[in-house]
Coordinates of C-alpha atoms (C1' of nucleotides) in Angstrom, one line a residue:
Chain A
M1 CA 6.4 10.6 -9.8
P2 CA 8.8 10.6 -6.8
S3 CA 8.4 12.6 -3.7
S4 CA 4.9 13.8 -4.3
P5 CA 3.7 15.8 -1.3
A6 CA 1.1 14.1 0.7
P7 CA -2.2 15.8 -0.4
T8 CA -4.4 15.2 2.6
A9 CA -2.7 12.0 4.0
E10 CA -2.2 12.8 7.7
A11 CA 0.8 11.3 9.2
V12 CA -0.3 8.5 11.6
A13 CA 1.6 5.6 13.0
L14 CA 0.2 2.1 13.1
D15 CA -1.4 2.6 16.6
G16 CA -3.0 5.8 15.7
R17 CA -0.4 8.0 17.5
P18 CA 0.3 11.2 15.4
L19 CA 3.7 11.3 13.9
G20 CA 6.5 13.8 14.5
K21 CA 8.4 15.6 11.8
R22 CA 11.0 12.9 11.4
G23 CA 8.5 10.1 11.4
A24 CA 6.3 11.8 8.9
A25 CA 9.3 12.3 6.5
T26 CA 10.3 8.6 6.9
R27 CA 6.7 7.5 6.1
R28 CA 6.7 9.7 3.1
R29 CA 10.0 8.2 1.8
L30 CA 8.8 4.8 2.3
L31 CA 5.7 5.6 0.3
D32 CA 7.7 7.1 -2.5
A33 CA 10.0 4.2 -2.6
T34 CA 7.0 1.9 -2.8
A35 CA 5.6 3.8 -5.7
R36 CA 9.0 3.6 -7.5
L37 CA 9.4 -0.1 -7.0
L38 CA 5.8 -0.8 -8.0
E39 CA 6.6 0.9 -11.2
S40 CA 9.8 -1.0 -12.0
D41 CA 9.1 -4.4 -10.6
G42 CA 5.3 -4.9 -10.4
V43 CA 3.2 -5.9 -7.4
R44 CA 4.2 -9.4 -7.3
D45 CA 7.8 -8.7 -6.7
L46 CA 7.4 -5.9 -4.3
R47 CA 9.4 -6.8 -1.2
V48 CA 9.6 -4.8 2.0
V49 CA 13.4 -5.5 2.2
D50 CA 13.7 -3.7 -1.1
I51 CA 11.6 -0.8 -0.1
A52 CA 13.6 -0.5 3.2
R53 CA 16.9 -0.8 1.1
E54 CA 15.7 1.9 -1.3
V55 CA 15.1 4.3 1.6
G56 CA 18.4 3.3 3.3
T57 CA 16.6 2.0 6.4
S58 CA 15.9 -1.3 8.2
P59 CA 12.9 -3.4 7.3
A60 CA 11.7 -3.0 10.8
T61 CA 11.2 0.6 10.3
F62 CA 8.7 -0.1 7.5
Y63 CA 6.5 -2.1 10.0
Q64 CA 6.4 0.9 12.2
Y65 CA 4.2 2.7 9.7
F66 CA 2.4 0.0 7.7
R67 CA 1.1 -3.4 8.7
D68 CA 2.3 -4.8 5.4
V69 CA 3.1 -4.0 1.8
E70 CA -0.6 -3.9 0.9
E71 CA -1.4 -1.2 3.5
A72 CA 1.3 1.0 2.0
V73 CA -0.1 0.5 -1.4
L74 CA -3.5 1.3 -0.1
A75 CA -2.2 4.6 1.3
L76 CA -0.7 5.4 -2.1
T77 CA -3.9 4.6 -4.0
A78 CA -5.8 7.0 -1.7
E79 CA -3.5 9.8 -2.4
V80 CA -3.5 9.1 -6.1
G81 CA -7.2 8.8 -6.2
E82 CA -7.6 12.4 -5.1
E83 CA -5.7 13.7 -8.0
L84 CA -8.4 12.7 -10.4
A85 CA -10.6 15.7 -9.3
P86 CA -9.1 18.1 -12.0
V87 CA -10.3 15.7 -14.7
D88 CA -13.8 15.8 -13.3
Q89 CA -13.8 19.5 -13.6
L90 CA -13.5 19.2 -17.4
L91 CA -16.9 17.6 -17.4
N92 CA -18.6 20.8 -16.5
R93 CA -18.0 22.2 -20.0
P94 CA -20.9 21.8 -22.5
W95 CA -21.6 18.4 -23.9
T96 CA -24.2 19.4 -26.5
G97 CA -23.6 21.5 -29.5
P98 CA -20.4 21.9 -31.6
S99 CA -18.0 22.0 -28.7
G100 CA -19.3 18.8 -27.1
L101 CA -16.8 16.7 -28.9
A102 CA -14.0 18.9 -27.8
T103 CA -15.2 18.4 -24.2
A104 CA -15.0 14.7 -24.6
R105 CA -11.6 14.9 -26.2
E106 CA -10.1 17.0 -23.4
M107 CA -11.5 14.8 -20.9
V108 CA -10.2 11.6 -22.5
D109 CA -6.8 13.1 -22.9
A110 CA -6.6 14.3 -19.3
F111 CA -7.7 10.9 -18.1
I112 CA -5.0 9.2 -20.1
R113 CA -2.4 11.6 -18.8
Y114 CA -3.5 10.9 -15.3
W115 CA -3.1 7.2 -15.8
D116 CA 0.3 7.6 -17.4
A117 CA 1.4 9.5 -14.3
H118 CA 0.2 6.8 -11.9
R119 CA 0.0 3.7 -14.0
A120 CA 1.5 1.3 -11.5
V121 CA -0.4 2.4 -8.5
L122 CA -3.7 2.4 -10.4
R123 CA -3.4 -1.0 -11.9
T124 CA -2.5 -2.3 -8.6
R125 CA -5.5 -0.7 -7.0
N126 CA -7.8 -2.1 -9.7
L127 CA -6.3 -5.6 -9.4
A128 CA -6.9 -5.6 -5.6
A129 CA -10.4 -4.3 -6.1
Q130 CA -11.1 -7.1 -8.6
E131 CA -9.7 -9.6 -6.2
G132 CA -12.5 -8.5 -3.8
D133 CA -10.6 -6.4 -1.3
P134 CA -13.3 -4.0 0.0
R135 CA -10.8 -1.3 1.0
F136 CA -9.4 -0.9 -2.5
R137 CA -12.9 -1.2 -4.0
Q138 CA -14.0 1.7 -1.9
V139 CA -10.9 3.8 -2.8
R140 CA -11.6 3.2 -6.4
N141 CA -15.2 4.0 -6.2
N142 CA -14.6 7.2 -4.2
S143 CA -12.2 8.4 -6.9
L144 CA -14.3 7.6 -9.8
R145 CA -17.7 8.5 -8.4
P146 CA -17.7 12.2 -9.4
I147 CA -16.9 11.3 -13.1
T148 CA -19.5 8.4 -13.2
D149 CA -22.2 10.6 -11.6
H150 CA -21.4 13.4 -14.0
L151 CA -21.8 11.1 -17.1
A152 CA -24.9 9.5 -15.7
T153 CA -26.6 12.8 -15.2
T154 CA -25.7 13.9 -18.8
V155 CA -27.1 10.7 -20.1
T156 CA -30.3 11.1 -18.2
E157 CA -30.7 14.7 -19.8
S158 CA -30.1 13.2 -23.2
Q159 CA -32.9 10.7 -22.6
A160 CA -35.2 13.4 -21.4
E161 CA -34.7 15.1 -24.8
G162 CA -35.2 11.8 -26.6
R163 CA -31.7 11.7 -28.1
V164 CA -30.8 8.5 -26.2
S165 CA -32.8 5.3 -25.9
A166 CA -34.7 4.8 -22.7
E167 CA -33.5 1.2 -22.7
I168 CA -30.2 2.4 -21.6
S169 CA -29.5 2.6 -17.8
P170 CA -27.7 5.9 -17.3
M171 CA -25.6 4.4 -14.4
A172 CA -24.7 1.4 -16.4
A173 CA -23.8 3.6 -19.3
A174 CA -21.7 5.8 -17.2
A175 CA -20.0 2.9 -15.6
A176 CA -19.3 1.5 -19.0
L177 CA -17.8 4.7 -20.2
V178 CA -15.5 5.0 -17.2
A179 CA -14.6 1.3 -17.6
L180 CA -13.7 2.2 -21.2
L181 CA -11.7 5.2 -20.2
E182 CA -9.6 3.2 -17.7
R183 CA -9.0 0.4 -20.0
M184 CA -7.9 2.6 -23.0
A185 CA -5.7 4.5 -20.5
A186 CA -4.2 1.3 -19.2
F187 CA -3.6 -0.3 -22.6
H188 CA -2.8 2.6 -24.9
G189 CA 0.8 1.7 -24.9
D190 CA 0.0 -1.8 -26.1
L191 CA -2.2 -0.3 -28.9
E192 CA 0.6 2.0 -30.0
S193 CA 2.9 -1.1 -30.6
L194 CA 0.0 -2.2 -32.9
G195 CA 0.1 0.9 -35.0
I196 CA -2.5 2.8 -33.4
T197 CA -1.4 6.3 -32.5
R198 CA -2.2 8.0 -29.2
D199 CA -4.3 10.6 -31.1
D200 CA -6.3 7.8 -32.7
V201 CA -6.9 6.5 -29.2
V202 CA -8.1 9.8 -27.9
E203 CA -10.2 10.7 -30.9
T204 CA -11.9 7.3 -31.1
T205 CA -12.5 7.0 -27.4
A206 CA -13.8 10.7 -27.2
R207 CA -16.3 10.0 -30.1
I208 CA -17.6 6.9 -28.4
V209 CA -18.0 8.7 -25.2
H210 CA -19.6 11.7 -26.8
Q211 CA -22.0 9.6 -28.9
T212 CA -23.1 7.5 -26.0
V213 CA -23.6 10.5 -23.7
T214 CA -25.5 12.8 -26.1
G215 CA -26.8 10.4 -28.7
A216 CA -25.4 12.7 -31.3
A217 CA -24.8 10.7 -34.5
A218 CA -21.6 10.7 -36.5
Chain B
M1 CA -13.8 -24.9 -13.4
P2 CA -11.7 -27.8 -12.2
S3 CA -10.3 -30.7 -14.2
S4 CA -10.8 -29.0 -17.6
P5 CA -9.3 -31.2 -20.3
A6 CA -6.2 -29.8 -21.9
P7 CA -7.5 -28.4 -25.2
T8 CA -4.4 -28.3 -27.3
A9 CA -1.8 -28.1 -24.6
E10 CA 0.7 -30.9 -25.2
A11 CA 2.1 -32.4 -22.1
V12 CA 5.9 -31.4 -22.1
A13 CA 8.3 -31.4 -19.3
L14 CA 10.7 -28.5 -18.5
D15 CA 13.4 -29.8 -20.7
G16 CA 11.1 -30.4 -23.7
R17 CA 11.0 -34.2 -23.1
P18 CA 7.5 -35.5 -23.9
L19 CA 5.4 -36.6 -20.9
G20 CA 4.2 -40.1 -20.1
K21 CA 0.6 -40.8 -19.0
R22 CA 1.4 -40.4 -15.3
G23 CA 3.3 -37.2 -15.8
A24 CA 0.7 -35.6 -18.0
A25 CA -1.9 -36.4 -15.3
T26 CA 0.2 -34.8 -12.6
R27 CA 0.8 -31.7 -14.7
R28 CA -2.9 -31.4 -15.2
R29 CA -3.7 -31.8 -11.5
L30 CA -1.2 -29.1 -10.8
L31 CA -2.6 -26.7 -13.2
D32 CA -6.1 -27.4 -11.9
A33 CA -5.0 -26.8 -8.4
T34 CA -3.3 -23.6 -9.5
A35 CA -6.5 -22.3 -11.1
R36 CA -8.5 -23.1 -7.9
L37 CA -6.0 -21.3 -5.6
L38 CA -5.8 -18.4 -8.0
E39 CA -9.6 -18.2 -7.5
S40 CA -9.6 -18.3 -3.8
D41 CA -6.5 -16.6 -2.8
G42 CA -5.5 -14.2 -5.6
V43 CA -2.1 -14.1 -7.4
R44 CA -0.2 -12.5 -4.7
D45 CA -0.7 -15.3 -2.2
L46 CA -0.2 -18.1 -4.7
R47 CA 2.6 -20.3 -3.1
V48 CA 4.1 -23.4 -4.7
V49 CA 3.8 -25.2 -1.4
D50 CA 0.0 -24.7 -1.4
I51 CA -0.4 -25.9 -4.9
A52 CA 1.7 -29.0 -4.0
R53 CA -0.2 -29.7 -0.9
E54 CA -3.5 -29.3 -2.7
V55 CA -2.5 -32.0 -5.2
G56 CA -1.0 -34.1 -2.4
T57 CA 2.5 -34.0 -3.8
S58 CA 5.9 -32.6 -2.9
P59 CA 6.8 -29.0 -4.0
A60 CA 9.7 -30.6 -5.8
T61 CA 7.3 -32.2 -8.2
F62 CA 5.9 -28.9 -9.3
Y63 CA 9.4 -27.7 -10.4
Q64 CA 9.5 -30.7 -12.7
Y65 CA 6.8 -29.3 -14.9
F66 CA 7.1 -25.5 -14.4
R67 CA 10.0 -23.1 -13.9
D68 CA 7.9 -21.1 -11.4
V69 CA 4.3 -20.3 -10.5
E70 CA 4.2 -17.7 -13.3
E71 CA 4.9 -20.3 -15.9
A72 CA 2.0 -22.4 -14.7
V73 CA -0.3 -19.5 -14.7
L74 CA 0.9 -18.7 -18.2
A75 CA 0.0 -22.3 -19.4
L76 CA -3.4 -21.8 -17.8
T77 CA -4.0 -18.5 -19.6
A78 CA -3.1 -20.1 -22.9
E79 CA -5.6 -22.8 -22.3
V80 CA -8.4 -20.4 -21.3
G81 CA -7.6 -18.1 -24.2
E82 CA -8.7 -20.7 -26.7
E83 CA -12.1 -21.0 -25.1
L84 CA -13.0 -17.6 -26.4
A85 CA -13.4 -18.9 -30.0
P86 CA -17.2 -19.7 -29.7
V87 CA -17.8 -16.0 -28.6
D88 CA -16.1 -14.9 -31.8
Q89 CA -18.4 -17.1 -33.9
L90 CA -21.4 -15.1 -32.7
L91 CA -19.9 -12.1 -34.6
N92 CA -20.8 -13.7 -37.9
R93 CA -24.5 -12.9 -37.4
P94 CA -25.7 -9.8 -39.2
W95 CA -24.9 -6.5 -37.5
T96 CA -27.2 -4.3 -39.6
G97 CA -30.9 -4.4 -39.7
P98 CA -33.3 -5.1 -36.9
S99 CA -31.5 -8.2 -35.6
G100 CA -28.2 -6.3 -35.2
L101 CA -28.9 -5.4 -31.7
A102 CA -29.7 -9.0 -30.8
T103 CA -26.3 -10.0 -32.2
A104 CA -24.6 -7.4 -30.0
R105 CA -26.6 -8.6 -27.0
E106 CA -25.7 -12.2 -27.4
M107 CA -22.2 -11.5 -27.9
V108 CA -21.9 -9.4 -24.8
D109 CA -23.7 -12.0 -22.8
A110 CA -21.4 -14.7 -24.0
F111 CA -18.4 -12.7 -23.3
I112 CA -19.4 -12.0 -19.7
R113 CA -20.2 -15.7 -19.1
Y114 CA -16.7 -16.5 -20.5
W115 CA -15.2 -14.2 -17.9
D116 CA -17.3 -15.5 -15.1
A117 CA -16.0 -19.0 -15.8
H118 CA -12.4 -17.9 -15.9
R119 CA -12.3 -14.7 -13.9
A120 CA -9.2 -15.3 -11.8
V121 CA -7.1 -16.5 -14.6
L122 CA -8.1 -13.7 -17.0
R123 CA -7.5 -11.0 -14.5
T124 CA -4.1 -12.4 -13.7
R125 CA -3.3 -12.6 -17.4
N126 CA -4.3 -8.9 -17.9
L127 CA -2.3 -7.8 -14.8
A128 CA 0.8 -9.5 -16.2
A129 CA 0.2 -8.1 -19.6
Q130 CA -0.1 -4.6 -18.2
E131 CA 3.0 -5.1 -16.2
G132 CA 4.8 -5.6 -19.5
D133 CA 5.4 -9.3 -19.7
P134 CA 5.5 -10.1 -23.3
R135 CA 4.4 -13.6 -23.1
F136 CA 1.2 -12.7 -21.4
R137 CA 0.6 -9.8 -23.8
Q138 CA 1.0 -12.3 -26.6
V139 CA -1.4 -14.7 -25.2
R140 CA -4.0 -12.0 -24.6
N141 CA -3.6 -10.6 -28.1
N142 CA -3.9 -14.0 -29.7
S143 CA -7.1 -14.7 -27.7
L144 CA -8.8 -11.4 -28.5
R145 CA -7.5 -10.8 -32.0
P146 CA -10.3 -12.5 -33.8
I147 CA -12.9 -10.5 -32.0
T148 CA -11.0 -7.2 -32.6
D149 CA -10.4 -7.9 -36.2
H150 CA -14.1 -8.8 -36.6
L151 CA -15.3 -5.6 -35.1
A152 CA -12.8 -3.5 -37.0
T153 CA -14.0 -4.9 -40.3
T154 CA -17.6 -4.2 -39.4
V155 CA -16.7 -0.5 -38.5
T156 CA -14.9 -0.2 -41.8
E157 CA -18.0 -1.4 -43.6
S158 CA -20.1 1.1 -41.8
Q159 CA -17.7 3.8 -42.7
A160 CA -17.9 2.8 -46.4
E161 CA -21.6 3.3 -46.2
G162 CA -21.2 6.7 -44.5
R163 CA -22.9 5.7 -41.2
V164 CA -19.8 6.0 -39.1
S165 CA -17.5 9.0 -39.1
A166 CA -14.2 8.7 -41.1
E167 CA -12.5 10.3 -38.1
I168 CA -12.7 7.1 -36.3
S169 CA -9.9 4.6 -36.6
P170 CA -11.5 1.2 -37.1
M171 CA -8.7 -0.7 -35.2
A172 CA -8.9 1.8 -32.4
A173 CA -12.7 1.6 -32.1
A174 CA -12.5 -2.2 -32.1
A175 CA -9.8 -2.1 -29.4
A176 CA -11.9 0.2 -27.4
L177 CA -14.9 -2.0 -27.6
V178 CA -13.0 -5.1 -26.7
A179 CA -11.5 -3.0 -23.7
L180 CA -15.1 -2.1 -22.8
L181 CA -16.2 -5.6 -22.9
E182 CA -13.4 -6.9 -20.8
R183 CA -13.9 -4.2 -18.2
M184 CA -17.6 -4.7 -17.9
A185 CA -17.1 -8.5 -17.7
A186 CA -14.5 -7.9 -15.0
F187 CA -16.5 -5.5 -13.0
H188 CA -20.1 -6.4 -13.4
G189 CA -20.1 -7.9 -10.0
D190 CA -19.2 -4.6 -8.5
L191 CA -21.9 -2.8 -10.5
E192 CA -24.5 -5.2 -9.2
S193 CA -23.7 -4.1 -5.7
L194 CA -24.4 -0.6 -6.8
G195 CA -27.9 -1.5 -7.9
I196 CA -27.3 -2.1 -11.6
T197 CA -28.6 -5.5 -12.7
R198 CA -26.7 -7.9 -14.9
D199 CA -29.4 -7.3 -17.6
D200 CA -28.7 -3.6 -17.5
V201 CA -25.1 -4.2 -17.9
V202 CA -25.7 -6.5 -21.0
E203 CA -28.3 -4.3 -22.6
T204 CA -26.3 -1.0 -22.1
T205 CA -23.0 -2.5 -23.3
A206 CA -24.7 -4.1 -26.3
R207 CA -26.2 -0.8 -27.3
I208 CA -22.9 1.0 -27.0
V209 CA -21.2 -1.7 -29.1
H210 CA -23.9 -1.8 -31.6
Q211 CA -24.0 2.0 -32.0
T212 CA -20.3 2.3 -32.3
V213 CA -20.0 -0.5 -34.8
T214 CA -22.9 0.4 -37.1
G215 CA -23.5 4.0 -36.4
A216 CA -27.2 3.3 -35.9
A217 CA -28.7 5.9 -33.7
A218 CA -30.9 5.2 -30.7
Chain C
dT1 C1' 23.7 19.0 30.3
dG2 C1' 20.8 15.3 30.8
dA3 C1' 15.9 13.4 31.1
dG4 C1' 12.5 11.5 28.2
dC5 C1' 10.0 10.5 24.3
dG6 C1' 10.0 9.4 19.6
dT7 C1' 12.4 6.9 16.1
dC8 C1' 15.3 3.4 14.4
dT9 C1' 17.7 -1.2 14.3
dG10 C1' 20.2 -5.9 15.0
dA11 C1' 19.0 -10.2 15.7
dC12 C1' 15.9 -14.0 15.6
dG13 C1' 12.3 -17.7 14.7
dA14 C1' 9.1 -19.1 11.2
dC15 C1' 8.3 -19.9 6.6
dC16 C1' 8.8 -20.4 1.5
dA17 C1' 11.6 -20.8 -3.0
dG18 C1' 14.2 -23.7 -5.6
dT19 C1' 17.8 -27.7 -6.1
dC20 C1' 19.7 -32.4 -6.0
dA21 C1' 20.8 -37.2 -5.1
dG22 C1' 18.4 -40.9 -4.5
dA23 C1' 14.0 -43.6 -3.6
dT24 C1' 9.9 -45.4 -5.9
dC25 C1' 6.7 -46.6 -9.5
dG26 C1' 4.8 -48.8 -13.6
dG27 C1' 5.1 -51.0 -18.0
dC28 C1' 7.5 -54.3 -20.9
dG29 C1' 10.3 -58.3 -22.5
dG30 C1' 11.3 -62.8 -21.1
Chain D
dC1 C1' 5.2 -64.1 -12.7
dC2 C1' 9.8 -61.9 -12.4
dG3 C1' 13.1 -58.5 -12.9
dC4 C1' 14.7 -54.4 -15.5
dC5 C1' 14.9 -49.5 -16.8
dG6 C1' 13.4 -45.2 -17.6
dA7 C1' 9.9 -42.0 -15.9
dT8 C1' 8.3 -39.9 -11.9
dC9 C1' 8.5 -38.5 -7.2
dT10 C1' 10.5 -37.0 -2.8
dG11 C1' 13.3 -35.8 1.6
dA12 C1' 16.4 -32.8 3.0
dC13 C1' 19.0 -28.7 2.4
dT14 C1' 20.5 -23.8 1.3
dG15 C1' 19.5 -19.2 0.9
dG16 C1' 16.5 -15.5 1.5
dT17 C1' 12.2 -12.9 3.1
dC18 C1' 8.6 -11.9 6.7
dG19 C1' 7.4 -9.9 10.7
dT20 C1' 8.7 -9.1 15.9
dC21 C1' 11.1 -8.0 19.7
dA22 C1' 14.2 -5.5 23.2
dG23 C1' 17.0 -2.2 23.3
dA24 C1' 20.1 1.5 21.1
dC25 C1' 20.0 6.0 19.3
dG26 C1' 19.1 11.0 18.7
dC27 C1' 16.3 15.0 19.0
dT28 C1' 14.1 18.5 22.0
dC29 C1' 13.4 21.0 25.8
dA30 C1' 13.9 22.2 30.7

DNA sequence: TGAGCGTCTGACGACCAGTCAGATCGGCGG
DNA sequence: CCGCCGATCTGACTGGTCGTCAGACGCTCA
């Protein structure tokens, strides 16, 4: 995932001053290096000296663009969060009827691929969110909200048609399914070492999602 | 959750030498301080100096019992992992019939309470596991295996009776449900700030688990 | 070419990790 | 009650990172 082009991230220095061409390029290289090291070493061993060394620059340069490592990671998570949009698109396909299960399958598959592409950044984002950092919470919510809302709406529709129990809170169910998706995406590697294939993961997760959303029995 | 008594953790110094009474007490105080600081500051800001200061001892003392902070946290996760056993017990209640949903509800509720009591340690464990550390993965698996196996068995039974699709892999489904449980437990605070009550979370999660495990429709 | 602004860096004080030799403590035999 | 000995604790030190300057560098345009 190196050298991804900044999607909407506007190059801005610490004091808000807009960045020139060279500065913007340096900032990007620092972000890419951060992503790379996050992947290989994990958050806890992410040192700014290493990021600087990776880019072939002085640590002081890093502090010209980011207050600390956390802020660089935050910028990264904001970028990555936007790349989830295509997955949300898949939810527009029909959920009811015979192709409903296929919709679920494709969505689950896309979601897992998304996680595979950005594993390190996403788990760091979720850790920081769990630790209570409001900025990371916000970024996470912004990224997942379209999917959550989409699922909640579909659950509500199913309830109106009596296929899903009224005891279920659509928002809670949607949050649960998103939680499930994230977790399966995060841990599917683990499961594979336990003899569960990736296809099993996709198929099973898709069926749980489909059943919960539409109420359709096995 | 301070000063929890070591469940089965035998006091052992770094070199394997068994610990005396004083040493064991010091080790315990260090572990409790670690848990406390993990809670308040998060993993990334967990410094040996602080742990030592909290206990009123020298940093050097810490290194007499643990190779580094990570090892102390590992010991903590092993202890906490064992406390999940009571939750597993609840799974012995009947899943089918009218009380099945109640079983699911109680289990979900217990699981969330367990997480609330050990939130910081558990999320640190899961982070380390996701980052690939085999020791943390093992501890996590050991702790969750009873529940996973239990759920998988129940799914298999439901499949034998034709209530659950044969397309579903019991182990994958069980892993998915455990994943769902963990995630809901980890994030239910977040959801509450979104207007979803704790009861909603429990009820909805319980229904998803129940439906997936038994195939019982709404 | 050289002025001027944007970008980069060497060097530094503060702080933490991890180690070691030696001080201290606490229980036991006499 | 004393003195001994292993178990436990600590002060002091080295090495390395953090985060911050003042100033060097280099690109751009007149």
